[in-house]
Every structure is written in C-alpha cells, then in structure tokens.
Amino acid sequence: MYRNDFLFSSHLNYQINAAKPAEDGSDVAGKDITDINLRKCTFEDFSNALLYERGLNPDFSFMDSSLDAVKPSEFVPENTYNFVDLADYAKHTAITIGNMSLFSELQKIASAIESFMKNTAQAANTPSHVIRTFDDYNNFDIKSQPATMEELGSCVIGGGNEGAIKIAATFHESSTGEHPIVSIRFYSINNRVYLTNRDIIGIDNIYKANASLIEAFAYMSYHDYINNHFNYSFDKLLISDSIEIDSLDDMYNKHYDLRIYDKLYA
C-alpha cells in the first residue's frame, strides 16, 4: 500500500511523509519491549513497542511511516515524551484539519497503544496524566479516579456501511474535576460489537468556534451530566434539523459552533 506526500500542517507542527510501503514489524524482538513506558520514552522505544504490538495483532495495520505523525514539534530523538497524549493530540488535530486518511492511521496507532498498555505491567503501575502541553507532562498527578463506566450521554446515528451506531460518552481514566476528559465508544447495533477505536477528548482543549460533531457530543454530554441532565442537548440538536448525520464520518467531517450552545445553555 502506498500513500503519497501527506502534509500534516497544523498548530502542533506535525508532519508526515508516508510515501513508502509499510514494513513488516513482526520480527521486532520482544525482549525488554514490555518494559517500555509509553508515557515517558524515546521515539525509538515508542516505535519498537508499537511495531511489536502490530506483529501480535494484524488489525493494527498502520504504516511504519505513520508513527512520525506522533512526533511533537521541535522533536529531539534523544528526549523522552508522553506518546500516549501525543497520539491523542495528533488524532484530534487530524480531525480539525480534515485529513481523514491520516486520522484513520492514527486511530490504528491509538488502538495499538491502548492494547500495548493493557497487556503490559505499566497499565497497572504507571499513573495517568491529564492531557497538557508537550512540556508539562510531569507536573501533576491524578488524585482521584472518575467513574468510567457511567454514561454521561449517548445517541444513535446511521453509521453508513456499519448500520446503526450507538455513541456513548464516559469519563476517561485520566479525567479530573479541574480537567475533564471524555472517552467516546462506538457500538454497532446491527453487528452487536464495539468498534475497535475510541476517542479521547479533553473538554478544555476543544476549539469551540469550529468543533467537530464528535467533540460537540462530548462537550454537551459532559455539561448535561454536571447539570443533572441526560441525553438532552445533543439530542435536541439532532431533532432541530440544524445538522444532518448520515454516517459516522459526519461526526468528524461536520462542525458546530459551541459558543452558541454556551450562550443558550451553559
């Protein structure tokens, strides 16, 4: 598979050039791989961990060169970074600039990260950090964990080829009262399975003037929750016919001005 000259131009200064075919990463040695802490490691270690995970699960079929999109601005090979947060930033920036091909690659990378952490000791032993700027990862700790199984809101939309999709919002494990972070999962009602990927959205990081609908859903679900409502605001937006959602792609391709919501409800 070839993909030519993606230019990932954004306020985060990511860049990807994916003009080479993916290489087989299944021969990456497993020795010491599971000791890698993806929240604090070099890009080389990050790459080795993700290629190792891809070798174990062919569903994570990202290209080797796509990993470059997770590098921060002013990247230094010898420095350690929090690649869990960087991958989330990259994914949501891809949505913002409308590069859905790159977004698809980053979704696979995010799923591989989640799987790697779940299958290694760091999932239990490494404290989570809320999403911050690239130079501020280690300045705070999570003091209390939110209830991650309680739905903040949900809705059902047409999912294109996937049929009807239930979208559900819960708190992410790294969410705090000061810095709320929402996790979005997708459930195929027709196939009765959860889709592989999830979205992780920092409420404070949403660009309200041009929020994607998935960000609007997270934002409205969160505010409904703190105002003791459930499935109120986003459902009201759907019923109003001011937006039309025909597929899951519309949740990323279409946008809404959340300043309108703040003025009316927040």
mmCIF file of C-alpha atoms in Angstrom:
data_model
loop_
_atom_site.group_PDB
_atom_site.id
_atom_site.type_symbol
_atom_site.label_atom_id
_atom_site.label_comp_id
_atom_site.label_asym_id
_atom_site.label_seq_id
_atom_site.Cartn_x
_atom_site.Cartn_y
_atom_site.Cartn_z
ATOM 1 C CA MET A 1 0.000 0.000 0.000
ATOM 2 C CA TYR A 2 1.336 3.429 -0.956
ATOM 3 C CA ARG A 3 0.297 6.852 0.221
ATOM 4 C CA ASN A 4 1.981 9.884 -1.263
ATOM 5 C CA ASP A 5 3.082 13.117 0.380
ATOM 6 C CA PHE A 6 0.713 13.795 3.246
ATOM 7 C CA LEU A 7 1.494 17.180 4.719
ATOM 8 C CA PHE A 8 0.099 17.295 8.205
ATOM 9 C CA SER A 9 0.158 21.088 8.669
ATOM 10 C CA SER A 10 -1.358 22.328 11.918
ATOM 11 C CA HIS A 11 -0.833 24.405 15.055
ATOM 12 C CA LEU A 12 1.033 21.418 16.536
ATOM 13 C CA ASN A 13 3.528 21.366 13.643
ATOM 14 C CA TYR A 14 3.127 17.663 12.961
ATOM 15 C CA GLN A 15 4.363 16.406 9.632
ATOM 16 C CA ILE A 16 4.135 13.026 7.922
ATOM 17 C CA ASN A 17 5.600 11.809 4.665
ATOM 18 C CA ALA A 18 4.185 8.349 4.045
ATOM 19 C CA ALA A 19 5.370 7.593 0.546
ATOM 20 C CA LYS A 20 6.863 4.190 1.438
ATOM 21 C CA PRO A 21 5.054 0.879 1.863
ATOM 22 C CA ALA A 22 4.627 -0.484 5.373
ATOM 23 C CA GLU A 23 7.374 -2.784 6.558
ATOM 24 C CA ASP A 24 6.740 -5.999 8.415
ATOM 25 C CA GLY A 25 7.300 -5.268 12.120
ATOM 26 C CA SER A 26 6.636 -8.776 13.346
ATOM 27 C CA ASP A 27 10.330 -9.501 13.801
ATOM 28 C CA VAL A 28 10.835 -6.784 16.418
ATOM 29 C CA ALA A 29 12.387 -8.535 19.415
ATOM 30 C CA GLY A 30 10.108 -8.982 22.410
ATOM 31 C CA LYS A 31 12.967 -8.760 24.902
ATOM 32 C CA ASP A 32 12.513 -5.690 27.129
ATOM 33 C CA ILE A 33 9.738 -4.389 24.864
ATOM 34 C CA THR A 34 7.109 -4.803 27.568
ATOM 35 C CA ASP A 35 9.197 -2.689 29.937
ATOM 36 C CA ILE A 36 8.749 0.390 27.756
ATOM 37 C CA ASN A 37 6.681 3.132 29.369
ATOM 38 C CA LEU A 38 4.813 4.840 26.531
ATOM 39 C CA ARG A 39 4.150 7.830 28.764
ATOM 40 C CA LYS A 40 7.872 8.517 29.084
ATOM 41 C CA CYS A 41 10.130 7.056 26.413
ATOM 42 C CA THR A 42 12.140 7.926 23.320
ATOM 43 C CA PHE A 43 10.602 7.773 19.862
ATOM 44 C CA GLU A 44 12.742 4.722 19.080
ATOM 45 C CA ASP A 45 11.299 2.835 22.060
ATOM 46 C CA PHE A 46 7.800 4.011 21.167
ATOM 47 C CA SER A 47 8.218 2.740 17.603
ATOM 48 C CA ASN A 48 9.596 -0.609 18.757
ATOM 49 C CA ALA A 49 6.679 -1.084 21.159
ATOM 50 C CA LEU A 50 4.052 -0.271 18.525
ATOM 51 C CA LEU A 51 5.681 -2.450 15.854
ATOM 52 C CA TYR A 52 5.823 -5.280 18.379
ATOM 53 C CA GLU A 53 2.134 -4.841 19.162
ATOM 54 C CA ARG A 54 1.276 -4.732 15.456
ATOM 55 C CA GLY A 55 3.116 -8.009 14.966
ATOM 56 C CA LEU A 56 0.841 -9.598 17.572
ATOM 57 C CA ASN A 57 -2.388 -8.152 16.153
ATOM 58 C CA PRO A 58 -2.794 -7.683 12.381
ATOM 59 C CA ASP A 59 -5.792 -5.395 12.997
ATOM 60 C CA PHE A 60 -3.294 -2.669 13.859
ATOM 61 C CA SER A 61 -2.243 -2.319 10.229
ATOM 62 C CA PHE A 62 -0.756 1.180 10.406
ATOM 63 C CA MET A 63 2.212 2.035 8.199
ATOM 64 C CA ASP A 64 5.619 2.429 9.817
ATOM 65 C CA SER A 65 5.918 5.972 8.490
ATOM 66 C CA SER A 66 2.609 6.975 10.116
ATOM 67 C CA LEU A 67 4.340 6.863 13.502
ATOM 68 C CA ASP A 68 6.164 10.059 12.509
ATOM 69 C CA ALA A 69 2.861 11.948 12.823
ATOM 70 C CA VAL A 70 3.007 11.444 16.589
ATOM 71 C CA LYS A 71 6.316 13.305 16.952
ATOM 72 C CA PRO A 72 5.966 16.656 18.757
ATOM 73 C CA SER A 73 7.157 19.968 17.406
ATOM 74 C CA GLU A 74 10.888 20.581 17.905
ATOM 75 C CA PHE A 75 11.386 16.819 18.196
ATOM 76 C CA VAL A 76 14.723 15.622 19.609
ATOM 77 C CA PRO A 77 15.472 11.881 19.129
ATOM 78 C CA GLU A 78 17.230 11.522 22.490
ATOM 79 C CA ASN A 79 14.442 13.135 24.515
ATOM 80 C CA THR A 80 11.633 11.236 26.220
ATOM 81 C CA TYR A 81 7.992 12.150 25.576
ATOM 82 C CA ASN A 82 4.488 11.125 26.598
ATOM 83 C CA PHE A 83 3.421 9.401 23.368
ATOM 84 C CA VAL A 84 0.022 8.445 24.764
ATOM 85 C CA ASP A 85 -1.017 12.090 24.946
ATOM 86 C CA LEU A 86 0.836 12.980 21.746
ATOM 87 C CA ALA A 87 -1.124 10.360 19.806
ATOM 88 C CA ASP A 88 -4.400 11.775 21.136
ATOM 89 C CA TYR A 89 -3.406 15.300 20.136
ATOM 90 C CA ALA A 90 -2.344 14.147 16.683
ATOM 91 C CA LYS A 91 -5.604 12.267 16.129
ATOM 92 C CA HIS A 92 -7.818 15.166 17.050
ATOM 93 C CA THR A 93 -5.713 17.632 15.093
ATOM 94 C CA ALA A 94 -6.121 15.400 12.021
ATOM 95 C CA ILE A 95 -9.890 15.732 12.501
ATOM 96 C CA THR A 96 -9.607 19.503 12.855
ATOM 97 C CA ILE A 97 -7.704 19.930 9.591
ATOM 98 C CA GLY A 98 -9.910 17.393 7.807
ATOM 99 C CA ASN A 99 -7.206 14.838 6.963
ATOM 100 C CA MET A 100 -9.313 11.706 7.386
ATOM 101 C CA SER A 101 -6.727 9.396 5.777
ATOM 102 C CA LEU A 102 -4.210 10.380 8.413
ATOM 103 C CA PHE A 103 -6.903 10.186 11.095
ATOM 104 C CA SER A 104 -7.572 6.567 10.112
ATOM 105 C CA GLU A 105 -3.874 5.744 10.523
ATOM 106 C CA LEU A 106 -3.768 7.481 13.899
ATOM 107 C CA GLN A 107 -6.851 5.589 15.070
ATOM 108 C CA LYS A 108 -4.977 2.337 14.453
ATOM 109 C CA ILE A 109 -1.943 3.690 16.305
ATOM 110 C CA ALA A 110 -4.109 4.786 19.242
ATOM 111 C CA SER A 111 -5.683 1.318 19.416
ATOM 112 C CA ALA A 112 -2.240 -0.303 19.352
ATOM 113 C CA ILE A 113 -1.124 1.985 22.203
ATOM 114 C CA GLU A 114 -4.183 1.061 24.247
ATOM 115 C CA SER A 115 -3.618 -2.648 23.618
ATOM 116 C CA PHE A 116 0.097 -2.450 24.448
ATOM 117 C CA MET A 117 -0.566 -0.688 27.742
ATOM 118 C CA LYS A 118 -3.340 -3.100 28.651
ATOM 119 C CA ASN A 119 -1.074 -6.096 28.056
ATOM 120 C CA THR A 120 1.947 -4.775 29.976
ATOM 121 C CA ALA A 121 2.644 -4.029 33.601
ATOM 122 C CA GLN A 122 2.601 -0.271 33.053
ATOM 123 C CA ALA A 123 -1.194 -0.316 32.765
ATOM 124 C CA ALA A 124 -1.384 -1.070 36.466
ATOM 125 C CA ASN A 125 1.771 0.611 37.729
ATOM 126 C CA THR A 126 2.025 3.842 35.734
ATOM 127 C CA PRO A 127 -0.046 6.806 36.957
ATOM 128 C CA SER A 128 -2.098 8.521 34.275
ATOM 129 C CA HIS A 129 -1.633 12.185 33.444
ATOM 130 C CA VAL A 130 -4.242 14.553 32.098
ATOM 131 C CA ILE A 131 -3.545 15.957 28.663
ATOM 132 C CA ARG A 132 -1.293 19.006 28.794
ATOM 133 C CA THR A 133 1.091 20.872 26.559
ATOM 134 C CA PHE A 134 4.110 18.892 25.439
ATOM 135 C CA ASP A 135 6.494 20.374 28.001
ATOM 136 C CA ASP A 136 4.220 19.970 31.040
ATOM 137 C CA TYR A 137 3.605 16.230 31.381
ATOM 138 C CA ASN A 138 5.125 15.511 34.772
ATOM 139 C CA ASN A 139 3.929 18.483 36.804
ATOM 140 C CA PHE A 140 0.803 16.919 38.257
ATOM 141 C CA ASP A 141 -0.792 13.635 39.338
ATOM 142 C CA ILE A 142 -4.287 12.219 39.306
ATOM 143 C CA LYS A 143 -5.701 12.476 42.851
ATOM 144 C CA SER A 144 -8.918 10.534 42.299
ATOM 145 C CA GLN A 145 -10.280 8.351 39.536
ATOM 146 C CA PRO A 146 -13.684 9.101 37.967
ATOM 147 C CA ALA A 147 -16.482 6.593 37.453
ATOM 148 C CA THR A 148 -15.501 5.429 33.993
ATOM 149 C CA MET A 149 -18.450 3.064 33.466
ATOM 150 C CA GLU A 150 -21.211 5.639 33.998
ATOM 151 C CA GLU A 151 -22.579 7.062 30.758
ATOM 152 C CA LEU A 152 -22.608 10.833 30.522
ATOM 153 C CA GLY A 153 -24.709 10.677 27.381
ATOM 154 C CA SER A 154 -25.443 8.579 24.329
ATOM 155 C CA CYS A 155 -27.125 8.791 20.940
ATOM 156 C CA VAL A 156 -27.800 6.571 17.936
ATOM 157 C CA ILE A 157 -26.876 7.602 14.399
ATOM 158 C CA GLY A 158 -26.635 5.974 10.999
ATOM 159 C CA GLY A 159 -23.167 4.522 10.584
ATOM 160 C CA GLY A 160 -23.035 4.107 6.801
ATOM 161 C CA ASN A 161 -21.831 0.594 5.995
ATOM 162 C CA GLU A 162 -21.771 -0.211 9.717
ATOM 163 C CA GLY A 163 -25.538 0.357 10.031
ATOM 164 C CA ALA A 164 -26.882 1.975 13.195
ATOM 165 C CA ILE A 165 -24.183 3.062 15.676
ATOM 166 C CA LYS A 166 -24.656 3.865 19.346
ATOM 167 C CA ILE A 167 -22.232 6.534 20.541
ATOM 168 C CA ALA A 168 -21.659 6.640 24.298
ATOM 169 C CA ALA A 169 -19.660 9.107 26.399
ATOM 170 C CA THR A 170 -17.993 8.249 29.717
ATOM 171 C CA PHE A 171 -15.234 9.861 31.740
ATOM 172 C CA HIS A 172 -11.729 8.845 30.703
ATOM 173 C CA GLU A 173 -9.470 7.293 33.348
ATOM 174 C CA SER A 174 -7.286 10.432 33.447
ATOM 175 C CA SER A 175 -10.205 12.857 33.887
ATOM 176 C CA THR A 176 -10.330 15.167 36.914
ATOM 177 C CA GLY A 177 -12.765 17.807 38.084
ATOM 178 C CA GLU A 178 -10.361 20.540 37.033
ATOM 179 C CA HIS A 179 -9.509 18.962 33.677
ATOM 180 C CA PRO A 180 -12.442 16.823 32.435
ATOM 181 C CA ILE A 181 -11.610 14.290 29.725
ATOM 182 C CA VAL A 182 -14.305 12.283 27.974
ATOM 183 C CA SER A 183 -13.951 8.862 26.345
ATOM 184 C CA ILE A 184 -16.210 8.041 23.380
ATOM 185 C CA ARG A 185 -17.005 4.459 22.400
ATOM 186 C CA PHE A 186 -18.928 3.222 19.359
ATOM 187 C CA TYR A 187 -21.231 0.188 19.337
ATOM 188 C CA SER A 188 -22.535 -1.395 16.137
ATOM 189 C CA ILE A 189 -26.149 -2.243 16.882
ATOM 190 C CA ASN A 190 -26.506 -4.384 13.746
ATOM 191 C CA ASN A 191 -23.390 -6.452 14.442
ATOM 192 C CA ARG A 192 -23.637 -6.290 18.255
ATOM 193 C CA VAL A 193 -19.963 -5.461 18.708
ATOM 194 C CA TYR A 194 -17.962 -2.482 19.876
ATOM 195 C CA LEU A 195 -15.887 -0.839 17.174
ATOM 196 C CA THR A 196 -12.155 -1.121 17.781
ATOM 197 C CA ASN A 197 -11.286 2.514 18.343
ATOM 198 C CA ARG A 198 -12.383 5.097 20.851
ATOM 199 C CA ASP A 199 -11.968 8.862 21.004
ATOM 200 C CA ILE A 200 -10.473 10.680 23.978
ATOM 201 C CA ILE A 201 -11.467 14.336 24.126
ATOM 202 C CA GLY A 202 -10.186 16.923 26.567
ATOM 203 C CA ILE A 203 -13.111 19.271 27.193
ATOM 204 C CA ASP A 204 -10.817 22.246 27.825
ATOM 205 C CA ASN A 205 -8.921 21.614 24.574
ATOM 206 C CA ILE A 206 -11.899 21.833 22.203
ATOM 207 C CA TYR A 207 -11.794 24.730 19.759
ATOM 208 C CA LYS A 208 -15.362 25.842 20.345
ATOM 209 C CA ALA A 209 -15.686 28.039 17.264
ATOM 210 C CA ASN A 210 -15.284 25.065 14.941
ATOM 211 C CA ALA A 211 -15.794 21.889 16.971
ATOM 212 C CA SER A 212 -16.324 18.596 15.185
ATOM 213 C CA LEU A 213 -19.670 16.981 15.975
ATOM 214 C CA ILE A 214 -17.931 14.252 17.982
ATOM 215 C CA GLU A 215 -16.344 16.985 20.110
ATOM 216 C CA ALA A 216 -19.729 18.716 20.386
ATOM 217 C CA PHE A 217 -21.263 15.440 21.553
ATOM 218 C CA ALA A 218 -18.567 15.024 24.236
ATOM 219 C CA TYR A 219 -18.901 18.639 25.337
ATOM 220 C CA MET A 220 -22.707 18.571 25.543
ATOM 221 C CA SER A 221 -22.751 15.179 27.275
ATOM 222 C CA TYR A 222 -20.329 16.457 29.906
ATOM 223 C CA HIS A 223 -22.327 19.628 30.570
ATOM 224 C CA ASP A 224 -25.605 17.688 30.641
ATOM 225 C CA TYR A 225 -24.038 15.429 33.264
ATOM 226 C CA ILE A 226 -22.911 18.228 35.557
ATOM 227 C CA ASN A 227 -26.340 19.875 35.149
ATOM 228 C CA ASN A 228 -28.150 16.608 36.034
ATOM 229 C CA HIS A 229 -29.498 16.053 32.530
ATOM 230 C CA PHE A 230 -29.029 13.004 30.317
ATOM 231 C CA ASN A 231 -29.210 12.789 26.522
ATOM 232 C CA TYR A 232 -30.643 16.288 26.351
ATOM 233 C CA SER A 233 -28.522 18.820 24.473
ATOM 234 C CA PHE A 234 -27.130 16.729 21.589
ATOM 235 C CA ASP A 235 -30.488 15.018 21.053
ATOM 236 C CA LYS A 236 -32.088 18.452 20.917
ATOM 237 C CA LEU A 237 -29.536 19.475 18.291
ATOM 238 C CA LEU A 238 -30.357 16.377 16.221
ATOM 239 C CA ILE A 239 -34.109 16.934 16.492
ATOM 240 C CA SER A 240 -33.758 20.579 15.466
ATOM 241 C CA ASP A 241 -32.722 19.512 11.927
ATOM 242 C CA SER A 242 -29.956 22.130 12.015
ATOM 243 C CA ILE A 243 -27.495 19.325 11.298
ATOM 244 C CA GLU A 244 -27.867 16.089 9.360
ATOM 245 C CA ILE A 245 -25.847 12.988 10.201
ATOM 246 C CA ASP A 246 -25.948 10.177 7.646
ATOM 247 C CA SER A 247 -22.855 8.255 8.723
ATOM 248 C CA LEU A 248 -20.183 8.067 11.391
ATOM 249 C CA ASP A 249 -17.867 10.086 9.141
ATOM 250 C CA ASP A 250 -20.220 13.057 9.523
ATOM 251 C CA MET A 251 -19.372 13.163 13.227
ATOM 252 C CA TYR A 252 -15.834 14.137 12.226
ATOM 253 C CA ASN A 253 -16.373 15.987 8.960
ATOM 254 C CA LYS A 254 -19.179 18.290 10.114
ATOM 255 C CA HIS A 255 -18.716 21.031 12.674
ATOM 256 C CA TYR A 256 -20.726 23.086 15.151
ATOM 257 C CA ASP A 257 -20.074 26.392 16.922
ATOM 258 C CA LEU A 258 -20.184 25.508 20.622
ATOM 259 C CA ARG A 259 -20.256 29.197 21.521
ATOM 260 C CA ILE A 260 -23.921 29.081 20.510
ATOM 261 C CA TYR A 261 -24.501 26.265 22.988
ATOM 262 C CA ASP A 262 -22.677 28.156 25.754
ATOM 263 C CA LYS A 263 -24.789 31.230 25.157
ATOM 264 C CA LEU A 264 -28.043 29.288 25.269
ATOM 265 C CA TYR A 265 -27.420 26.640 27.931
ATOM 266 C CA ALA A 266 -24.052 26.737 29.701
#
